């Protein structure tokens, strides 16, 4: 059974046949259409000769995006499809993916973490959100791919585009990378636009992988390492008890997990299969009586012997099977062996992360599914315990020391020593400073966004040594960076102005526009950080607080205000977030509604990151990390009996100063100054 497609191609199997498909090269004459002993899969998808694999060579130069798209179009004809969707995620719905799963990036050349491509027989399109508009525009130059600016006026969503196009009826997608949420959202977009019958069809293999061929990197299978209880604050056994209590309460026999950070949290294990994310490729099945982890290579003994402490760590609580053995029959066997009831099995899947391949594969073997919006593990993971909270505080102190040292070094090198420092060199310096904490530092939590001048307007700009700018004096510099320490994860942004101090021959103060923009962002940042709010309020409600100072002056920003964060886990995690204000209500997807309408509770760990970006000029973002705590103050409304609701506050964890050179004090209210 293939680790790439453990459930096969199931949700509407491709209906192409030897007789119904015509080759774009008109080379179908060698096919005997009446030979029923030959399966469609035995034909070359390029020319239809009876052979294995592609006969045409699409192993092109990595920069030849249009040639790769031509290869995909050959496969569209072969499988009788009008188009194919290429999402960003992998079989585990990961935001950041391993090199072998960077299909959309390899195909299009666009490297942002969010986006979906649609390749049809005549068009190629890429949808992405406001964080990546500038980056996508630059990276799609010299290609035939049209940028679709998601959520902008008059820009249709992928399903709406298909419904409006008279030539699109059969749209393919790899079911192992298609989440249930996406399939539902795609169908909703179609039905709201047209009554035209459009079918979402499982492709025969992943079309991008077929074109990518031997150039595609191998799937990593790195060491899996136990995370000690001194950092997790809860044992593997205790976490399983909590999950099984939920199963019992919901009268569900089991749950199948494919989300890597949920599995890492549940097992108290960490890995390094995905850059910047301490996770490992895995699936998990938990029932009332059994817990099975699918991880590692083909030999389960290799997993147990990777570390002498791993076997002891998992003990009797978890069984381990090879990653590639995961599939519907294995899940059914596990669930049946631990089910004493005669009634049908009910197994939970998380709608936002489980794939169509998982869902339909389990249904095929007779398992009844209960789709849940959010996994219970997502909620358990989000509320940090006291051990995790103490670790986060220590990680923040450590990273604040790194960044304060870095900014002092940068100013000294540029202003006093007159050295030339590039954006990439600056990013390397931060990593070098972090690595001095040799016992705690495990890597960065995402590639550092080190951007000078106009590059700061590119929200997720990423410099390379081959392609970046110099950081100059008398200019804006935005640095968004984060670390993975063994006791916590950080994500911090500061925007500074190098220069503008005491009067000097070459000293230029920031412009009036720069002062206005930075100060408005600072005001929104402070307003959110200092607010007291009722327990259970949503991130959508909090979002307007951070945007209000910007809105009063006609500014806004095309990204969320805050995201959940892990404790030595992924830098972005659910179930909650602060955002939604950048979009019209009608544009909020089901996934965005789930995230931004999720209750916020004590123990959540969130970022606070408003910004302003002016294309080709500058960008400002201020990001700090907040811990939701019970309100420590005596509130007048509570003492007067106006409400009985519990109130919460934010503990401000990030101890990195702001840039005085960019603050216009005349805009600040007294409470801003006091804070």
mmCIF file of N, CA, C and O in Angstrom, residues 387-462:
data_model
loop_
_atom_site.group_PDB
_atom_site.id
_atom_site.type_symbol
_atom_site.label_atom_id
_atom_site.label_comp_id
_atom_site.label_asym_id
_atom_site.label_seq_id
_atom_site.Cartn_x
_atom_site.Cartn_y
_atom_site.Cartn_z
ATOM 1 N N UNK A 387 2.897 24.195 33.317
ATOM 2 C CA UNK A 387 4.257 23.860 32.895
ATOM 3 C C UNK A 387 4.554 24.474 31.531
ATOM 4 O O UNK A 387 5.627 25.061 31.310
ATOM 5 N N UNK A 388 3.614 24.351 30.615
ATOM 6 C CA UNK A 388 3.797 24.928 29.287
ATOM 7 C C UNK A 388 3.871 26.448 29.361
ATOM 8 O O UNK A 388 4.684 27.075 28.658
ATOM 9 N N UNK A 389 3.058 27.053 30.193
ATOM 10 C CA UNK A 389 3.058 28.518 30.322
ATOM 11 C C UNK A 389 4.406 29.008 30.835
ATOM 12 O O UNK A 389 4.963 29.999 30.331
ATOM 13 N N UNK A 390 4.949 28.315 31.821
ATOM 14 C CA UNK A 390 6.259 28.719 32.336
ATOM 15 C C UNK A 390 7.319 28.571 31.257
ATOM 16 O O UNK A 390 8.220 29.416 31.128
ATOM 17 N N UNK A 391 7.214 27.514 30.449
ATOM 18 C CA UNK A 391 8.158 27.335 29.349
ATOM 19 C C UNK A 391 8.040 28.436 28.312
ATOM 20 O O UNK A 391 9.048 28.927 27.796
ATOM 21 N N UNK A 392 6.818 28.846 27.996
ATOM 22 C CA UNK A 392 6.615 29.932 27.036
ATOM 23 C C UNK A 392 7.216 31.233 27.542
ATOM 24 O O UNK A 392 7.824 31.995 26.773
ATOM 25 N N UNK A 393 7.056 31.493 28.829
ATOM 26 C CA UNK A 393 7.651 32.717 29.395
ATOM 27 C C UNK A 393 9.168 32.694 29.271
ATOM 28 O O UNK A 393 9.795 33.705 28.928
ATOM 29 N N UNK A 394 9.773 31.550 29.531
ATOM 30 C CA UNK A 394 11.225 31.451 29.428
ATOM 31 C C UNK A 394 11.688 31.584 27.983
ATOM 32 O O UNK A 394 12.700 32.234 27.698
ATOM 33 N N UNK A 395 10.944 30.979 27.077
ATOM 34 C CA UNK A 395 11.292 31.085 25.660
ATOM 35 C C UNK A 395 11.215 32.535 25.184
ATOM 36 O O UNK A 395 12.055 32.993 24.395
ATOM 37 N N UNK A 396 10.217 33.263 25.663
ATOM 38 C CA UNK A 396 10.067 34.671 25.272
ATOM 39 C C UNK A 396 11.214 35.529 25.814
ATOM 40 O O UNK A 396 11.724 36.412 25.115
ATOM 41 N N UNK A 397 11.632 35.273 27.036
ATOM 42 C CA UNK A 397 12.772 36.021 27.602
ATOM 43 C C UNK A 397 14.025 35.762 26.774
ATOM 44 O O UNK A 397 14.782 36.683 26.436
ATOM 45 N N UNK A 398 14.231 34.512 26.427
ATOM 46 C CA UNK A 398 15.396 34.112 25.645
ATOM 47 C C UNK A 398 15.386 34.799 24.280
ATOM 48 O O UNK A 398 16.396 35.350 23.829
ATOM 49 N N UNK A 399 14.230 34.761 23.605
ATOM 50 C CA UNK A 399 14.163 35.324 22.259
ATOM 51 C C UNK A 399 14.205 36.848 22.279
ATOM 52 O O UNK A 399 14.697 37.464 21.329
ATOM 53 N N UNK A 400 13.690 37.455 23.339
ATOM 54 C CA UNK A 400 13.798 38.911 23.469
ATOM 55 C C UNK A 400 15.259 39.328 23.578
ATOM 56 O O UNK A 400 15.684 40.333 22.975
ATOM 57 N N UNK A 401 16.044 38.555 24.324
ATOM 58 C CA UNK A 401 17.475 38.850 24.436
ATOM 59 C C UNK A 401 18.150 38.744 23.077
ATOM 60 O O UNK A 401 19.006 39.573 22.719
ATOM 61 N N UNK A 402 17.758 37.733 22.298
ATOM 62 C CA UNK A 402 18.316 37.558 20.955
ATOM 63 C C UNK A 402 18.001 38.768 20.084
ATOM 64 O O UNK A 402 18.888 39.335 19.431
ATOM 65 N N UNK A 403 16.747 39.202 20.064
ATOM 66 C CA UNK A 403 16.350 40.275 19.156
ATOM 67 C C UNK A 403 16.889 41.632 19.589
ATOM 68 O O UNK A 403 17.251 42.455 18.735
ATOM 69 N N UNK A 404 16.934 41.877 20.871
ATOM 70 C CA UNK A 404 17.527 43.152 21.329
ATOM 71 C C UNK A 404 19.008 43.211 20.954
ATOM 72 O O UNK A 404 19.510 44.255 20.513
ATOM 73 N N UNK A 405 19.706 42.090 21.122
ATOM 74 C CA UNK A 405 21.113 42.024 20.718
ATOM 75 C C UNK A 405 21.248 42.224 19.207
ATOM 76 O O UNK A 405 22.135 42.939 18.737
ATOM 77 N N UNK A 406 20.347 41.596 18.467
ATOM 78 C CA UNK A 406 20.398 41.698 17.005
ATOM 79 C C UNK A 406 20.190 43.126 16.528
ATOM 80 O O UNK A 406 20.963 43.629 15.698
ATOM 81 N N UNK A 407 19.164 43.808 17.027
ATOM 82 C CA UNK A 407 18.884 45.170 16.561
ATOM 83 C C UNK A 407 20.014 46.124 16.947
ATOM 84 O O UNK A 407 20.357 47.032 16.180
ATOM 85 N N UNK A 408 20.613 45.924 18.127
ATOM 86 C CA UNK A 408 21.749 46.758 18.532
ATOM 87 C C UNK A 408 22.936 46.514 17.591
ATOM 88 O O UNK A 408 23.617 47.456 17.167
ATOM 89 N N UNK A 409 23.171 45.230 17.273
ATOM 90 C CA UNK A 409 24.259 44.885 16.345
ATOM 91 C C UNK A 409 24.018 45.502 14.975
ATOM 92 O O UNK A 409 24.935 46.058 14.357
ATOM 93 N N UNK A 410 22.783 45.410 14.475
ATOM 94 C CA UNK A 410 22.462 45.907 13.145
ATOM 95 C C UNK A 410 22.693 47.409 13.045
ATOM 96 O O UNK A 410 23.288 47.910 12.075
ATOM 97 N N UNK A 411 22.234 48.131 14.036
ATOM 98 C CA UNK A 411 22.418 49.588 14.015
ATOM 99 C C UNK A 411 23.899 49.952 14.107
ATOM 100 O O UNK A 411 24.367 50.870 13.418
ATOM 101 N N UNK A 412 24.645 49.218 14.929
ATOM 102 C CA UNK A 412 26.080 49.483 15.064
ATOM 103 C C UNK A 412 26.810 49.234 13.739
ATOM 104 O O UNK A 412 27.647 50.039 13.309
ATOM 105 N N UNK A 413 26.476 48.123 13.091
ATOM 106 C CA UNK A 413 27.152 47.775 11.847
ATOM 107 C C UNK A 413 26.856 48.783 10.744
ATOM 108 O O UNK A 413 27.757 49.164 9.980
ATOM 109 N N UNK A 414 25.615 49.227 10.657
ATOM 110 C CA UNK A 414 25.217 50.090 9.541
ATOM 111 C C UNK A 414 25.532 51.554 9.823
ATOM 112 O O UNK A 414 26.101 52.258 8.973
ATOM 113 N N UNK A 415 25.190 52.033 11.003
ATOM 114 C CA UNK A 415 25.324 53.460 11.293
ATOM 115 C C UNK A 415 26.734 53.856 11.719
ATOM 116 O O UNK A 415 27.232 54.913 11.320
ATOM 117 N N UNK A 416 27.368 53.012 12.511
ATOM 118 C CA UNK A 416 28.679 53.398 13.047
ATOM 119 C C UNK A 416 29.841 52.795 12.257
ATOM 120 O O UNK A 416 30.817 53.477 11.951
ATOM 121 N N UNK A 417 29.728 51.502 11.930
ATOM 122 C CA UNK A 417 30.819 50.852 11.210
ATOM 123 C C UNK A 417 30.683 50.982 9.693
ATOM 124 O O UNK A 417 31.594 50.588 8.958
ATOM 125 N N UNK A 418 29.531 51.498 9.229
ATOM 126 C CA UNK A 418 29.279 51.706 7.799
ATOM 127 C C UNK A 418 29.429 50.411 6.986
ATOM 128 O O UNK A 418 29.888 50.416 5.840
ATOM 129 N N UNK A 419 29.016 49.295 7.578
ATOM 130 C CA UNK A 419 29.102 48.007 6.907
ATOM 131 C C UNK A 419 27.879 47.782 6.011
ATOM 132 O O UNK A 419 26.798 48.300 6.274
ATOM 133 N N UNK A 420 28.074 46.993 4.983
ATOM 134 C CA UNK A 420 26.963 46.597 4.122
ATOM 135 C C UNK A 420 26.383 45.278 4.626
ATOM 136 O O UNK A 420 27.067 44.251 4.624
ATOM 137 N N UNK A 421 25.143 45.320 5.079
ATOM 138 C CA UNK A 421 24.471 44.128 5.600
ATOM 139 C C UNK A 421 23.252 43.856 4.725
ATOM 140 O O UNK A 421 22.390 44.721 4.552
ATOM 141 N N UNK A 422 23.169 42.655 4.175
ATOM 142 C CA UNK A 422 22.023 42.302 3.351
ATOM 143 C C UNK A 422 20.890 41.753 4.219
ATOM 144 O O UNK A 422 21.088 41.372 5.376
ATOM 145 N N UNK A 423 19.694 41.693 3.636
ATOM 146 C CA UNK A 423 18.547 41.137 4.354
ATOM 147 C C UNK A 423 18.799 39.687 4.751
ATOM 148 O O UNK A 423 18.447 39.256 5.860
ATOM 149 N N UNK A 424 19.422 38.912 3.866
ATOM 150 C CA UNK A 424 19.699 37.505 4.160
ATOM 151 C C UNK A 424 20.758 37.369 5.245
ATOM 152 O O UNK A 424 20.667 36.495 6.117
ATOM 153 N N UNK A 425 21.772 38.232 5.221
ATOM 154 C CA UNK A 425 22.788 38.197 6.271
ATOM 155 C C UNK A 425 22.178 38.522 7.633
ATOM 156 O O UNK A 425 22.560 37.927 8.656
ATOM 157 N N UNK A 426 21.247 39.454 7.659
ATOM 158 C CA UNK A 426 20.584 39.808 8.915
ATOM 159 C C UNK A 426 19.805 38.615 9.458
ATOM 160 O O UNK A 426 19.835 38.322 10.661
ATOM 161 N N UNK A 427 19.094 37.902 8.577
ATOM 162 C CA UNK A 427 18.351 36.717 9.006
ATOM 163 C C UNK A 427 19.296 35.658 9.562
ATOM 164 O O UNK A 427 19.007 35.014 10.583
ATOM 165 N N UNK A 428 20.429 35.475 8.909
ATOM 166 C CA UNK A 428 21.416 34.500 9.390
ATOM 167 C C UNK A 428 21.947 34.883 10.768
ATOM 168 O O UNK A 428 22.225 34.003 11.604
ATOM 169 N N UNK A 429 22.111 36.173 11.001
ATOM 170 C CA UNK A 429 22.627 36.640 12.294
ATOM 171 C C UNK A 429 21.679 36.264 13.425
ATOM 172 O O UNK A 429 22.115 35.849 14.511
ATOM 173 N N UNK A 430 20.389 36.383 13.187
ATOM 174 C CA UNK A 430 19.412 36.024 14.226
ATOM 175 C C UNK A 430 19.527 34.544 14.562
ATOM 176 O O UNK A 430 19.541 34.155 15.744
ATOM 177 N N UNK A 431 19.610 33.704 13.544
ATOM 178 C CA UNK A 431 19.756 32.262 13.779
ATOM 179 C C UNK A 431 21.038 31.962 14.541
ATOM 180 O O UNK A 431 21.057 31.119 15.450
ATOM 181 N N UNK A 432 22.120 32.660 14.188
ATOM 182 C CA UNK A 432 23.396 32.450 14.880
ATOM 183 C C UNK A 432 23.293 32.844 16.353
ATOM 184 O O UNK A 432 23.817 32.139 17.232
ATOM 185 N N UNK A 433 22.617 33.945 16.652
ATOM 186 C CA UNK A 433 22.451 34.360 18.044
ATOM 187 C C UNK A 433 21.602 33.348 18.818
ATOM 188 O O UNK A 433 21.895 33.032 19.973
ATOM 189 N N UNK A 434 20.549 32.838 18.191
ATOM 190 C CA UNK A 434 19.707 31.845 18.870
ATOM 191 C C UNK A 434 20.484 30.566 19.169
ATOM 192 O O UNK A 434 20.260 29.915 20.192
ATOM 193 N N UNK A 435 21.356 30.201 18.250
ATOM 194 C CA UNK A 435 22.087 28.947 18.413
ATOM 195 C C UNK A 435 23.033 28.982 19.612
ATOM 196 O O UNK A 435 23.539 27.936 20.036
ATOM 197 N N UNK A 436 23.285 30.159 20.176
ATOM 198 C CA UNK A 436 24.091 30.251 21.397
ATOM 199 C C UNK A 436 23.384 29.593 22.578
ATOM 200 O O UNK A 436 24.030 29.164 23.533
ATOM 201 N N UNK A 437 22.049 29.520 22.512
ATOM 202 C CA UNK A 437 21.285 28.797 23.537
ATOM 203 C C UNK A 437 21.265 27.320 23.135
ATOM 204 O O UNK A 437 20.236 26.756 22.781
ATOM 205 N N UNK A 438 22.430 26.698 23.197
ATOM 206 C CA UNK A 438 22.631 25.386 22.601
ATOM 207 C C UNK A 438 21.753 24.308 23.213
ATOM 208 O O UNK A 438 21.341 23.361 22.536
ATOM 209 N N UNK A 439 21.409 24.419 24.478
ATOM 210 C CA UNK A 439 20.616 23.388 25.137
ATOM 211 C C UNK A 439 19.127 23.526 24.848
ATOM 212 O O UNK A 439 18.385 22.541 24.944
ATOM 213 N N UNK A 440 18.672 24.727 24.499
ATOM 214 C CA UNK A 440 17.233 24.956 24.323
ATOM 215 C C UNK A 440 16.809 25.134 22.865
ATOM 216 O O UNK A 440 15.689 24.778 22.495
ATOM 217 N N UNK A 441 17.673 25.684 22.036
ATOM 218 C CA UNK A 441 17.287 26.058 20.673
ATOM 219 C C UNK A 441 17.171 24.833 19.779
ATOM 220 O O UNK A 441 18.075 23.997 19.726
ATOM 221 N N UNK A 442 16.043 24.717 19.069
ATOM 222 C CA UNK A 442 15.806 23.590 18.175
ATOM 223 C C UNK A 442 15.633 24.024 16.719
ATOM 224 O O UNK A 442 15.414 23.192 15.848
ATOM 225 N N UNK A 443 15.691 25.319 16.455
ATOM 226 C CA UNK A 443 15.532 25.819 15.093
ATOM 227 C C UNK A 443 14.570 26.991 15.066
ATOM 228 O O UNK A 443 13.988 27.374 16.080
ATOM 229 N N UNK A 444 14.401 27.575 13.882
ATOM 230 C CA UNK A 444 13.449 28.671 13.724
ATOM 231 C C UNK A 444 12.040 28.107 13.563
ATOM 232 O O UNK A 444 11.854 26.983 13.090
ATOM 233 N N UNK A 445 11.036 28.901 13.926
ATOM 234 C CA UNK A 445 9.651 28.436 13.807
ATOM 235 C C UNK A 445 9.065 28.732 12.424
ATOM 236 O O UNK A 445 7.987 28.247 12.097
ATOM 237 N N UNK A 446 9.767 29.515 11.619
ATOM 238 C CA UNK A 446 9.440 29.760 10.209
ATOM 239 C C UNK A 446 10.620 30.528 9.621
ATOM 240 O O UNK A 446 11.414 31.118 10.366
ATOM 241 N N UNK A 447 10.793 30.539 8.313
ATOM 242 C CA UNK A 447 11.892 31.304 7.724
ATOM 243 C C UNK A 447 11.731 32.800 8.030
ATOM 244 O O UNK A 447 10.658 33.371 7.828
ATOM 245 N N UNK A 448 12.774 33.419 8.489
ATOM 246 C CA UNK A 448 12.709 34.823 8.903
ATOM 247 C C UNK A 448 12.347 35.745 7.743
ATOM 248 O O UNK A 448 12.893 35.632 6.639
ATOM 249 N N UNK A 449 11.396 36.640 8.006
ATOM 250 C CA UNK A 449 11.026 37.683 7.054
ATOM 251 C C UNK A 449 11.889 38.901 7.376
ATOM 252 O O UNK A 449 11.650 39.605 8.361
ATOM 253 N N UNK A 450 12.909 39.107 6.596
ATOM 254 C CA UNK A 450 13.864 40.197 6.802
ATOM 255 C C UNK A 450 13.752 41.114 5.595
ATOM 256 O O UNK A 450 14.211 40.781 4.499
ATOM 257 N N UNK A 451 13.127 42.290 5.788
ATOM 258 C CA UNK A 451 12.750 43.099 4.621
ATOM 259 C C UNK A 451 13.043 44.576 4.855
ATOM 260 O O UNK A 451 12.659 45.150 5.867
ATOM 261 N N UNK A 452 13.687 45.164 3.874
ATOM 262 C CA UNK A 452 14.104 46.563 3.964
ATOM 263 C C UNK A 452 13.379 47.405 2.922
ATOM 264 O O UNK A 452 13.146 46.964 1.791
ATOM 265 N N UNK A 453 13.011 48.634 3.319
ATOM 266 C CA UNK A 453 12.413 49.569 2.378
ATOM 267 C C UNK A 453 11.135 49.047 1.763
ATOM 268 O O UNK A 453 10.229 48.569 2.453
ATOM 269 N N UNK A 454 11.048 49.081 0.438
ATOM 270 C CA UNK A 454 9.837 48.666 -0.260
ATOM 271 C C UNK A 454 9.537 47.185 -0.072
ATOM 272 O O UNK A 454 8.388 46.753 -0.168
ATOM 273 N N UNK A 455 10.556 46.381 0.209
ATOM 274 C CA UNK A 455 10.332 44.945 0.425
ATOM 275 C C UNK A 455 9.470 44.688 1.658
ATOM 276 O O UNK A 455 8.824 43.640 1.768
ATOM 277 N N UNK A 456 9.453 45.635 2.592
ATOM 278 C CA UNK A 456 8.643 45.477 3.807
ATOM 279 C C UNK A 456 7.151 45.503 3.495
ATOM 280 O O UNK A 456 6.334 45.083 4.322
ATOM 281 N N UNK A 457 6.786 45.987 2.313
ATOM 282 C CA UNK A 457 5.377 45.982 1.910
ATOM 283 C C UNK A 457 4.928 44.610 1.427
ATOM 284 O O UNK A 457 3.734 44.365 1.268
ATOM 285 N N UNK A 458 5.879 43.702 1.182
ATOM 286 C CA UNK A 458 5.560 42.319 0.799
ATOM 287 C C UNK A 458 5.396 41.540 2.098
ATOM 288 O O UNK A 458 6.372 41.232 2.780
ATOM 289 N N UNK A 459 4.166 41.214 2.440
ATOM 290 C CA UNK A 459 3.842 40.777 3.800
ATOM 291 C C UNK A 459 4.651 39.567 4.231
ATOM 292 O O UNK A 459 5.154 39.515 5.347
ATOM 293 N N UNK A 460 4.801 38.565 3.359
ATOM 294 C CA UNK A 460 5.582 37.374 3.702
ATOM 295 C C UNK A 460 6.827 37.267 2.825
ATOM 296 O O UNK A 460 7.169 36.191 2.333
ATOM 297 N N UNK A 461 7.508 38.367 2.687
ATOM 298 C CA UNK A 461 8.757 38.418 1.924
ATOM 299 C C UNK A 461 9.808 37.510 2.550
ATOM 300 O O UNK A 461 9.933 37.435 3.770
ATOM 301 N N UNK A 462 10.553 36.807 1.721
ATOM 302 C CA UNK A 462 11.612 35.936 2.224
ATOM 303 C C UNK A 462 12.865 36.134 1.391
ATOM 304 O O UNK A 462 12.901 35.767 0.215
#
